[in-house]
Each structure stands twice: as structure tokens, then as C-alpha cells.
mmCIF file of N, CA and C in Angstrom:
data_model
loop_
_atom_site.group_PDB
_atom_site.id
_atom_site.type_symbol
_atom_site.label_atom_id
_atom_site.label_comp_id
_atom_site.label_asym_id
_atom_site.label_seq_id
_atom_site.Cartn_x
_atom_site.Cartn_y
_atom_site.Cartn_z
ATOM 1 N N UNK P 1 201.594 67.355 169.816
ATOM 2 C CA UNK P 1 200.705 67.649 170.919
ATOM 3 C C UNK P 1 199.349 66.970 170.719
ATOM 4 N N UNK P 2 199.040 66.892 169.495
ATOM 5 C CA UNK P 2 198.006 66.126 169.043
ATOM 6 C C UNK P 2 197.072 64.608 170.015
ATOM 7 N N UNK P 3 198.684 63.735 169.701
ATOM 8 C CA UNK P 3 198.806 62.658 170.935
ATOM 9 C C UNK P 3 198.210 62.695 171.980
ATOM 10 N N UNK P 4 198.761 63.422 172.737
ATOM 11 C CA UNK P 4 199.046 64.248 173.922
ATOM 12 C C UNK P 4 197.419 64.543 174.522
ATOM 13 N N UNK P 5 196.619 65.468 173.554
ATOM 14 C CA UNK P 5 195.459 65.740 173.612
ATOM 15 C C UNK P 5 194.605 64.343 173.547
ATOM 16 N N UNK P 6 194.698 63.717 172.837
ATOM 17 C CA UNK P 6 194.040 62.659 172.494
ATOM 18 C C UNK P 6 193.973 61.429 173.983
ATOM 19 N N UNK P 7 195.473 61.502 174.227
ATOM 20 C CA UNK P 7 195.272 60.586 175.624
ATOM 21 C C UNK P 7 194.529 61.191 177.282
ATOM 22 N N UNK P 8 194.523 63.091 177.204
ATOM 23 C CA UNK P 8 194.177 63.562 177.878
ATOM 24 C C UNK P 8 192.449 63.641 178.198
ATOM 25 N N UNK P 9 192.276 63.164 177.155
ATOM 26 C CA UNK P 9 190.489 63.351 176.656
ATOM 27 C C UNK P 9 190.115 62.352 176.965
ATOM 28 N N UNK P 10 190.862 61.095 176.914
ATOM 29 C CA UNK P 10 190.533 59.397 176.960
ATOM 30 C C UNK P 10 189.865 59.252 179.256
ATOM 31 N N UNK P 11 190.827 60.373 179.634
ATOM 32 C CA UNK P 11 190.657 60.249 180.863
ATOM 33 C C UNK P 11 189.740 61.277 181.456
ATOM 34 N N UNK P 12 189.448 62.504 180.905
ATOM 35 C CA UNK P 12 188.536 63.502 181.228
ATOM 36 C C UNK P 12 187.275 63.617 182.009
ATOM 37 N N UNK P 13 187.010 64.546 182.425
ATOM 38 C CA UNK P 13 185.101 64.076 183.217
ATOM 39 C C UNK P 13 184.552 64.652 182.223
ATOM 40 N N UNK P 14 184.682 65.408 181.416
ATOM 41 C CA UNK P 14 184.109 65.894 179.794
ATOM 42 C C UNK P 14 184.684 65.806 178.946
ATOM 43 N N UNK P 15 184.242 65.985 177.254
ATOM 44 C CA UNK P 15 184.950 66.113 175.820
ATOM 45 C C UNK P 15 185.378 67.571 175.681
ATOM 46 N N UNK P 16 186.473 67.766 175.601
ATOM 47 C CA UNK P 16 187.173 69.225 175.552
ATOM 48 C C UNK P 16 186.537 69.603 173.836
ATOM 49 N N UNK P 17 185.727 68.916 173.215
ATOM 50 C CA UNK P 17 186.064 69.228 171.278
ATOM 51 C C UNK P 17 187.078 69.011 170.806
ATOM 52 N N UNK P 18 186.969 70.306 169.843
ATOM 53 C CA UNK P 18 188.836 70.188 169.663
ATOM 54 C C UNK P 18 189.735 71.620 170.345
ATOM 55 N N UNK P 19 190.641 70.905 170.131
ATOM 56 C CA UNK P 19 191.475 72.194 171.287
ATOM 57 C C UNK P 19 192.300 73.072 170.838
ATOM 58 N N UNK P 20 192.551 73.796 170.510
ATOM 59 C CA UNK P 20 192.929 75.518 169.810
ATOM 60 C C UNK P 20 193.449 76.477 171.004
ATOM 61 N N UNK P 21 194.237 76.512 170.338
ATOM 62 C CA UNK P 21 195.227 78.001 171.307
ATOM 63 C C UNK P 21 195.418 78.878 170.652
ATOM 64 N N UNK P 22 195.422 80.101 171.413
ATOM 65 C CA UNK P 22 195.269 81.631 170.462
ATOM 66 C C UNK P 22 197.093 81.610 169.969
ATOM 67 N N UNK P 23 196.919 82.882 168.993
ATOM 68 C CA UNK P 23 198.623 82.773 168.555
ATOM 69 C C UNK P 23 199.247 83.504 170.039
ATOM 70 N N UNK P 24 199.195 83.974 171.222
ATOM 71 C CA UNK P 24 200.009 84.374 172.119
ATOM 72 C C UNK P 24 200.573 82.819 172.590
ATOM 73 N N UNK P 25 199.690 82.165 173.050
ATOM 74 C CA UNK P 25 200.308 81.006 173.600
ATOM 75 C C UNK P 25 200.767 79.653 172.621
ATOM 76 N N UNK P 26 200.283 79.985 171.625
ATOM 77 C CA UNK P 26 201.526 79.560 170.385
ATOM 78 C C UNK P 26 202.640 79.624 170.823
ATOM 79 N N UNK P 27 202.892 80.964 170.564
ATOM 80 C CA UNK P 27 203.793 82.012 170.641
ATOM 81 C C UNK P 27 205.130 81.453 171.662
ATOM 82 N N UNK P 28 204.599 81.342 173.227
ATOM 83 C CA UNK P 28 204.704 80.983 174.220
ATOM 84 C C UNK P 28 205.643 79.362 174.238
ATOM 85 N N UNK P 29 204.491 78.869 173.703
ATOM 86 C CA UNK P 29 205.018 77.010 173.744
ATOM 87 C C UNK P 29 206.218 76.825 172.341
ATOM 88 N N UNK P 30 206.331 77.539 171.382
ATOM 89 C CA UNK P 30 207.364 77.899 170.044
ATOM 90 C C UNK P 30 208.516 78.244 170.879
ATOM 91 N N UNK P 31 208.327 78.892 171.705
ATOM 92 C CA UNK P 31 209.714 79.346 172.356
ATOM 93 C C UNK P 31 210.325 78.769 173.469
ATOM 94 N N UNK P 32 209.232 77.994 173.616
ATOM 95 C CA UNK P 32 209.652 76.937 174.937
ATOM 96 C C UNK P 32 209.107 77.389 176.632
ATOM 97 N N UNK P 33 208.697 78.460 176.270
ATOM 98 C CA UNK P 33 208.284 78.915 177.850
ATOM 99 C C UNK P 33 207.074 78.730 178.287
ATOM 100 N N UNK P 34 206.277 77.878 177.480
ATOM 101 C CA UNK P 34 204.782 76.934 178.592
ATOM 102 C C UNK P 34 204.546 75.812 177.665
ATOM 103 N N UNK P 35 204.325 75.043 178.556
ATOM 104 C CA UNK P 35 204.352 73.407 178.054
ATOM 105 C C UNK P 35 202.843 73.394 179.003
ATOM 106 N N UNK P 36 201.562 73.489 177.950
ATOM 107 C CA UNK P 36 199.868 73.530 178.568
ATOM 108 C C UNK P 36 199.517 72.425 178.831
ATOM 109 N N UNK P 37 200.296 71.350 178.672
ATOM 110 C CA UNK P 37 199.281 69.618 178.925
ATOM 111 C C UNK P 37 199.413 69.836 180.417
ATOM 112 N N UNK P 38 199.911 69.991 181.330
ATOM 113 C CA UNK P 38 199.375 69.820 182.500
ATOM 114 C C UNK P 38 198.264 70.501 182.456
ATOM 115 N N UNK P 39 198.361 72.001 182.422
ATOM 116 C CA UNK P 39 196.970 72.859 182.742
ATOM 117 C C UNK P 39 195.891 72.267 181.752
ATOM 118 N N UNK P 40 195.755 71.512 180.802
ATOM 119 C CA UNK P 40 194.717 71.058 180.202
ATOM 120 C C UNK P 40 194.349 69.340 180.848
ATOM 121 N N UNK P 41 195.253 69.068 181.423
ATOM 122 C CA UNK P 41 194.917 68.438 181.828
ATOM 123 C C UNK P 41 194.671 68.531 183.508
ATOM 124 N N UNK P 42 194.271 69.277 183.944
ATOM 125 C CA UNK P 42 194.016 69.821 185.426
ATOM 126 C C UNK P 42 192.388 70.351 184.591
ATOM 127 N N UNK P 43 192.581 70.728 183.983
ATOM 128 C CA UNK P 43 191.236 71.046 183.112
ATOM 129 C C UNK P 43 190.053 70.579 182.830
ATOM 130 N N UNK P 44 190.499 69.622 182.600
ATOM 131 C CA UNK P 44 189.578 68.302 182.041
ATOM 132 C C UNK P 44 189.535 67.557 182.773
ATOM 133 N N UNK P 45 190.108 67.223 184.333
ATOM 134 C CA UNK P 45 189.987 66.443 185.163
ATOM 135 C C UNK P 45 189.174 67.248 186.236
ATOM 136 N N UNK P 46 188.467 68.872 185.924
ATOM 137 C CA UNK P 46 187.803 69.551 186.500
ATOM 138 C C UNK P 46 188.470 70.008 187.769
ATOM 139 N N UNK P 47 189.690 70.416 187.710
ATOM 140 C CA UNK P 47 190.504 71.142 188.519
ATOM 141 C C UNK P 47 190.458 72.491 187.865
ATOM 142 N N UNK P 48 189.822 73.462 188.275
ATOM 143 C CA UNK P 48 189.889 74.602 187.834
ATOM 144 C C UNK P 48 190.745 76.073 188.361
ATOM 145 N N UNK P 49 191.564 75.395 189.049
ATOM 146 C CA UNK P 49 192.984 76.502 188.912
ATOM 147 C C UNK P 49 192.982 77.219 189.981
ATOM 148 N N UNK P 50 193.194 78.917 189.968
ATOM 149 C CA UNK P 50 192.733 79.601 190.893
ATOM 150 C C UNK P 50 191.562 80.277 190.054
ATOM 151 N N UNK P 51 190.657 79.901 190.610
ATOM 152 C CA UNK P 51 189.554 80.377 190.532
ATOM 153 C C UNK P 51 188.549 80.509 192.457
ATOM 154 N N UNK P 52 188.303 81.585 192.459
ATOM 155 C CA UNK P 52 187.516 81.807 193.871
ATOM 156 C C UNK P 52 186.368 80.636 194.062
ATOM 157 N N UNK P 53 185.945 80.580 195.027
ATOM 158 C CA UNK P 53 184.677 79.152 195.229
ATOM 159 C C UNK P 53 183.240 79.868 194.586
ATOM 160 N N UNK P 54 182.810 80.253 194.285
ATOM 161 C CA UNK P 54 181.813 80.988 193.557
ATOM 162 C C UNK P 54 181.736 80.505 192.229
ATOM 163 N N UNK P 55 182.883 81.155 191.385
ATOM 164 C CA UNK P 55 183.446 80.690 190.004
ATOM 165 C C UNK P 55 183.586 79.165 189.693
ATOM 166 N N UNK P 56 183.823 78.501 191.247
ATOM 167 C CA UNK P 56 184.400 76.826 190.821
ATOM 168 C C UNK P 56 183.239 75.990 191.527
ATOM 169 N N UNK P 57 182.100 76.903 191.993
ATOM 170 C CA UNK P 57 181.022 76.816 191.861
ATOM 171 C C UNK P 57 179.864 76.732 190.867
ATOM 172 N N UNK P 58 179.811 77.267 190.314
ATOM 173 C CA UNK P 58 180.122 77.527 188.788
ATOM 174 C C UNK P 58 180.454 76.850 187.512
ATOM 175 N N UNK P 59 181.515 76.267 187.897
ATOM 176 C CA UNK P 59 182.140 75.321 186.864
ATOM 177 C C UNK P 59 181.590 74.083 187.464
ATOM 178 N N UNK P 60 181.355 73.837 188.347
ATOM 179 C CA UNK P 60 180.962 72.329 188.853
ATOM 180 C C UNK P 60 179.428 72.141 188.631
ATOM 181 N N UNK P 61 178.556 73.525 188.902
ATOM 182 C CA UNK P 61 177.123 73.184 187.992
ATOM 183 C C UNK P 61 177.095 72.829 186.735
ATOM 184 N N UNK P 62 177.833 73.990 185.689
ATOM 185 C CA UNK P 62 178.047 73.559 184.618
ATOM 186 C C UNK P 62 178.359 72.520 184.217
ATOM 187 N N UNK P 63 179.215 71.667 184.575
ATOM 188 C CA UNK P 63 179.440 70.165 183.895
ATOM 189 C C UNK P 63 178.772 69.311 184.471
ATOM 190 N N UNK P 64 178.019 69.700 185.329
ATOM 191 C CA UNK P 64 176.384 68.569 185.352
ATOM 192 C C UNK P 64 175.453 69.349 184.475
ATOM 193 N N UNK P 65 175.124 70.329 184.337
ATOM 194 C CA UNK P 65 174.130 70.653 183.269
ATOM 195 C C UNK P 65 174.781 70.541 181.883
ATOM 196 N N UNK P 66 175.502 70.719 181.721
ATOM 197 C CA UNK P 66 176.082 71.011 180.302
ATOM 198 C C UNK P 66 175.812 71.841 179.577
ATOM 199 N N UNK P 67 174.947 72.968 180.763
ATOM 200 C CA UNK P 67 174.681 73.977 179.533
ATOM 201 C C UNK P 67 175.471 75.364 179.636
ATOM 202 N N UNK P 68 176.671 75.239 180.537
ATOM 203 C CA UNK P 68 177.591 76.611 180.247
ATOM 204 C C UNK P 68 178.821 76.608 180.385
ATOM 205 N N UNK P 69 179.723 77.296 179.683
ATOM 206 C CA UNK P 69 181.425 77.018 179.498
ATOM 207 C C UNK P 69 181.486 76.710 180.728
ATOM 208 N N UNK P 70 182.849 76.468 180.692
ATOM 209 C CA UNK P 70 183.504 75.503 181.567
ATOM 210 C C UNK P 70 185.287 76.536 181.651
ATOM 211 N N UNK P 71 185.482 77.586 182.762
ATOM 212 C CA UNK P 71 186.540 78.135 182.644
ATOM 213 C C UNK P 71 187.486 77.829 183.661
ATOM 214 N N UNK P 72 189.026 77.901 183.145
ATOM 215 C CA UNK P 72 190.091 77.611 184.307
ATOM 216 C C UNK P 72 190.808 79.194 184.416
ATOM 217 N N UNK P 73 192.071 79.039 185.379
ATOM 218 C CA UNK P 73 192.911 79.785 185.359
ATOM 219 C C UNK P 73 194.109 79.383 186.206
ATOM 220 N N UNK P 74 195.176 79.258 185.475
ATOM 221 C CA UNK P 74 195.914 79.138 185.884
ATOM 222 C C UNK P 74 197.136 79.794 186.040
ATOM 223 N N UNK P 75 197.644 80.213 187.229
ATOM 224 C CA UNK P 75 199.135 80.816 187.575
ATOM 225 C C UNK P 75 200.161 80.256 186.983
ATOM 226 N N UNK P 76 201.232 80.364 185.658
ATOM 227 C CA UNK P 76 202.080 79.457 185.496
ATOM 228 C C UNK P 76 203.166 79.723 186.022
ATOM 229 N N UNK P 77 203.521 81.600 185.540
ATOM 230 C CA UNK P 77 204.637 81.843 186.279
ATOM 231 C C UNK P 77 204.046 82.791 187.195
ATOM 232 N N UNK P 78 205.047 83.727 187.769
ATOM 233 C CA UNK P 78 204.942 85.594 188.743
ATOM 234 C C UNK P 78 203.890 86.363 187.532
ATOM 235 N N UNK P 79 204.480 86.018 186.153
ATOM 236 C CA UNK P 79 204.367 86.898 185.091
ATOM 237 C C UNK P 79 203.790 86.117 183.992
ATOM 238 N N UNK P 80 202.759 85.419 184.249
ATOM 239 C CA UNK P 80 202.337 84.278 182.999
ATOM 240 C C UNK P 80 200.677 83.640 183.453
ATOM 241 N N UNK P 81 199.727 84.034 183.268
ATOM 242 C CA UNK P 81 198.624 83.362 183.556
ATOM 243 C C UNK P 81 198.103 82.698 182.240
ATOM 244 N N UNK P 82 197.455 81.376 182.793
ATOM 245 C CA UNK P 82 196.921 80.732 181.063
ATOM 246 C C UNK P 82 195.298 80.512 181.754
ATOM 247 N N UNK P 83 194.546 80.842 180.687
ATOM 248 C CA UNK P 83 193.397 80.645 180.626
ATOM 249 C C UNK P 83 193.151 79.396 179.614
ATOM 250 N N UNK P 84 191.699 78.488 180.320
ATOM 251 C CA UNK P 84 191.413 77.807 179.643
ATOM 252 C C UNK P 84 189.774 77.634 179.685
ATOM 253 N N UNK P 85 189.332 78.037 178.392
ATOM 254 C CA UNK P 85 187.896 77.737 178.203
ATOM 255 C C UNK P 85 187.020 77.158 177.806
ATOM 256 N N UNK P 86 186.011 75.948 178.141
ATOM 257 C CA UNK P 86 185.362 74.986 177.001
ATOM 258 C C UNK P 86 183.722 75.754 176.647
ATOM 259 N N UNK P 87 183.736 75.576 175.514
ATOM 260 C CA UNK P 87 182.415 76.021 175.268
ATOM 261 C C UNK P 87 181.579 75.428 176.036
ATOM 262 N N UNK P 88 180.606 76.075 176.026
ATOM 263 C CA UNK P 88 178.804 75.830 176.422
ATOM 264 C C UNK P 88 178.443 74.107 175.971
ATOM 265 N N UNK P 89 178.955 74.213 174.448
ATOM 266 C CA UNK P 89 178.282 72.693 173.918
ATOM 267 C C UNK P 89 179.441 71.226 174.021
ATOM 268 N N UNK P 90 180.973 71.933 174.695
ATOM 269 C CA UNK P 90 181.970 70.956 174.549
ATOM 270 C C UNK P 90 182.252 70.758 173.256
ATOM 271 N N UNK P 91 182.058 71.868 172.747
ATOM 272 C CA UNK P 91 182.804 71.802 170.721
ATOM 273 C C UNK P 91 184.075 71.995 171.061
ATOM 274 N N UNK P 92 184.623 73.330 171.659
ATOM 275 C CA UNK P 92 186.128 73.162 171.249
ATOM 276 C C UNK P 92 186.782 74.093 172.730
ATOM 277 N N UNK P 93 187.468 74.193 172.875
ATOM 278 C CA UNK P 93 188.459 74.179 173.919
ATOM 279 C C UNK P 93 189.319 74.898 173.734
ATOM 280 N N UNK P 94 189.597 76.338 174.201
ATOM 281 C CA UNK P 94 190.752 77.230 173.837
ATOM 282 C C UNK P 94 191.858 77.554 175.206
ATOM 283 N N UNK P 95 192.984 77.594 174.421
ATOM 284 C CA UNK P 95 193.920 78.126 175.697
ATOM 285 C C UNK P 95 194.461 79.570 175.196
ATOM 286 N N UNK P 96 194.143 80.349 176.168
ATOM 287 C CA UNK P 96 194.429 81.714 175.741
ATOM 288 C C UNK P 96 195.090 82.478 176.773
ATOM 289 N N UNK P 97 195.743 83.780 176.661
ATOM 290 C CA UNK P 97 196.053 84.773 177.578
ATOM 291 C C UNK P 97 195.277 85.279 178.138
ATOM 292 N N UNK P 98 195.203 86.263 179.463
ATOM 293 C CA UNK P 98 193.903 86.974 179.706
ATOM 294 C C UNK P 98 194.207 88.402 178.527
ATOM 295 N N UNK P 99 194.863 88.837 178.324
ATOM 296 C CA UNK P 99 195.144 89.795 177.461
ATOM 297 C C UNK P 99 194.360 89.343 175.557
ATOM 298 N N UNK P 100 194.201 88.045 175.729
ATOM 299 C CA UNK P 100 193.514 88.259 174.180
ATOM 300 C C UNK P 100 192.156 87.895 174.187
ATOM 301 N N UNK P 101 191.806 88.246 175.528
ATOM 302 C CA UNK P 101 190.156 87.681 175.740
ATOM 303 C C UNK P 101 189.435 88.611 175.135
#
């Protein structure tokens, strides 16, 4: 996935850092049931998911200022939402559940 990340960043409107996933969505991609390079890459191309216009309001100040995370959300399945968050400074980049926030 390493790769993967590396070519996704090459095209980005920001530097994700480095990118870290909590152990649920480990968990998740080990077993085969979410494959995150799209949603990280909807991410980083500043597609921010379902998020209301307020929130993606929000995210679109932020990556002209650079001075506050940068959050997604995405629907994967009925029963599966993935969150994705970049820090404040663009250090590092997590994909998480809403359950391990």
C-alpha cells in the first residue's frame, strides 16, 4: 500500500504526511472488506465525502489557510463508514472508524 500512497500524494492538492490507520480498519482491509485508496484518494484530491456544505466549507478554508485539519467521510457500505483526517500541520493522515474517534 505503501506504493499506492506514494503515487496518491504525487497528485494531491496537499501532503497527507504519513498515513496511518487505526487497528479497526486494519482489521477491515486484512480481511478484505475495504480497499481505502479510493477514499484517500477522493481525500487528497479534496473531495470530502458526505460531509454537509458547512463542514466542506470548512475543509475548503482550511486548505487555503493551512491552519486546520482537513476531515472526510465516507459511506462505504449500508454498514461501514470510513473516516479520514489530516492534521492541522499535514504531518500525518489517519483512516479511522467513527467508533474509534
Amino acid at each position: 500500500m505503501a506504493l499506492a500512497i506514494l503515487n496518491l500524494a504525487s497528485q494531491a492538492r496537499f501532503s497527507p504526511g504519513q498515513v496511518v490507520m487505526t487497528a479497526g480498519v486494519d482489521e477491515l482491509v486484512r480481511q478484505g472488506r475495504l480497499d481505502p485508496t479510493p477514499y484517500l484518494r477522493r481525500h487528497l484530491h479534496g473531495d470530502w465525502g458526505d460531509l454537509d456544505d458547512s463542514d466542506r466549507r470548512q475543509n475548503d478554508a482550511a486548505l487555503k489557510s493551512g491552519e486546520d485539519r482537513l476531515f472526510s467521510s465516507y459511506q462505504v457500505t449500508r454498514d461501514l463508514k470510513l473516516w479520514i483526517i489530516t492534521e492541522w500541520d499535514r504531518s500525518v493522515t489517519t483512516l479511522l472508524l467513527p467508533s474509534e474517534y
